[in-house]
GROMACS .gro file of C-alpha atoms in nm:
model
   78
    1UNK     CA    1  -0.018   0.003   0.004
    2UNK     CA    2   0.150   0.322  -0.080
    3UNK     CA    3   0.131   0.618   0.130
    4UNK     CA    4  -0.101   0.849  -0.017
    5UNK     CA    5  -0.422   0.966   0.043
    6UNK     CA    6  -0.692   0.937  -0.180
    7UNK     CA    7  -0.915   1.261  -0.083
    8UNK     CA    8  -0.631   1.524  -0.012
    9UNK     CA    9  -0.340   1.357  -0.217
   10UNK     CA   10  -0.101   1.425   0.093
   11UNK     CA   11   0.217   1.166  -0.014
   12UNK     CA   12   0.526   1.110   0.189
   13UNK     CA   13   0.753   1.436   0.224
   14UNK     CA   14   1.158   1.413   0.213
   15UNK     CA   15   1.411   1.609   0.458
   16UNK     CA   16   1.707   1.608   0.650
   17UNK     CA   17   1.738   1.481   1.016
   18UNK     CA   18   2.002   1.699   1.155
   19UNK     CA   19   2.171   1.598   1.436
   20UNK     CA   20   2.377   1.813   1.740
   21UNK     CA   21   2.655   1.824   1.469
   22UNK     CA   22   2.455   1.924   1.252
   23UNK     CA   23   2.534   1.615   1.036
   24UNK     CA   24   2.202   1.596   0.787
   25UNK     CA   25   2.068   1.249   0.691
   26UNK     CA   26   1.787   1.196   0.519
   27UNK     CA   27   1.424   1.115   0.667
   28UNK     CA   28   1.123   1.112   0.521
   29UNK     CA   29   0.768   1.226   0.685
   30UNK     CA   30   0.518   1.038   0.612
   31UNK     CA   31   0.164   1.131   0.664
   32UNK     CA   32  -0.091   0.983   0.911
   33UNK     CA   33  -0.244   0.713   0.640
   34UNK     CA   34  -0.512   0.461   0.769
   35UNK     CA   35  -0.775   0.255   0.571
   36UNK     CA   36  -1.137   0.303   0.643
   37UNK     CA   37  -1.444   0.169   0.492
   38UNK     CA   38  -1.783   0.389   0.467
   39UNK     CA   39  -2.151   0.282   0.382
   40UNK     CA   40  -2.213   0.450   0.001
   41UNK     CA   41  -2.572   0.431   0.054
   42UNK     CA   42  -2.629   0.596  -0.374
   43UNK     CA   43  -2.465   0.233  -0.448
   44UNK     CA   44  -2.571   0.017  -0.182
   45UNK     CA   45  -2.242  -0.113  -0.107
   46UNK     CA   46  -1.894  -0.014   0.174
   47UNK     CA   47  -1.631   0.148   0.013
   48UNK     CA   48  -1.280   0.131   0.142
   49UNK     CA   49  -1.096   0.425   0.113
   50UNK     CA   50  -0.740   0.481   0.235
   51UNK     CA   51  -0.734   0.839   0.405
   52UNK     CA   52  -0.509   1.018   0.592
   53UNK     CA   53  -0.650   1.156   0.924
   54UNK     CA   54  -0.699   1.514   0.820
   55UNK     CA   55  -0.911   1.401   0.566
   56UNK     CA   56  -1.117   1.116   0.777
   57UNK     CA   57  -1.203   1.465   0.953
   58UNK     CA   58  -1.334   1.636   0.571
   59UNK     CA   59  -1.541   1.341   0.538
   60UNK     CA   60  -1.696   1.344   0.870
   61UNK     CA   61  -1.770   1.716   0.753
   62UNK     CA   62  -1.926   1.665   0.428
   63UNK     CA   63  -2.009   1.356   0.375
   64UNK     CA   64  -1.915   1.068   0.213
   65UNK     CA   65  -2.122   1.095  -0.096
   66UNK     CA   66  -1.918   1.462  -0.160
   67UNK     CA   67  -1.596   1.317  -0.075
   68UNK     CA   68  -1.673   0.999  -0.313
   69UNK     CA   69  -1.689   1.271  -0.599
   70UNK     CA   70  -1.453   1.463  -0.522
   71UNK     CA   71  -1.208   1.155  -0.503
   72UNK     CA   72  -1.356   1.072  -0.858
   73UNK     CA   73  -1.309   1.438  -1.014
   74UNK     CA   74  -0.979   1.369  -0.940
   75UNK     CA   75  -0.984   1.037  -1.120
   76UNK     CA   76  -0.929   0.815  -0.834
   77UNK     CA   77  -1.079   0.477  -0.867
   78UNK     CA   78  -1.303   0.379  -0.563
   0.00000   0.00000   0.00000
């Protein structure tokens, strides 16, 4: 499973860890990705979405139908 959000498009970002001696080593900042199952009443089935926690809060506020419409508008497959 790739670490990206279907709704917001959040992906890992890359940067450096800087030690006390100021040496730089590569590191990766991963989004908080969760798999969550929602009931989609218009299609009469469950859908399993890979979402960041921020996107889960967005789905709670706008509703699952609007969220699925946004994912499909971005070209995502449900």
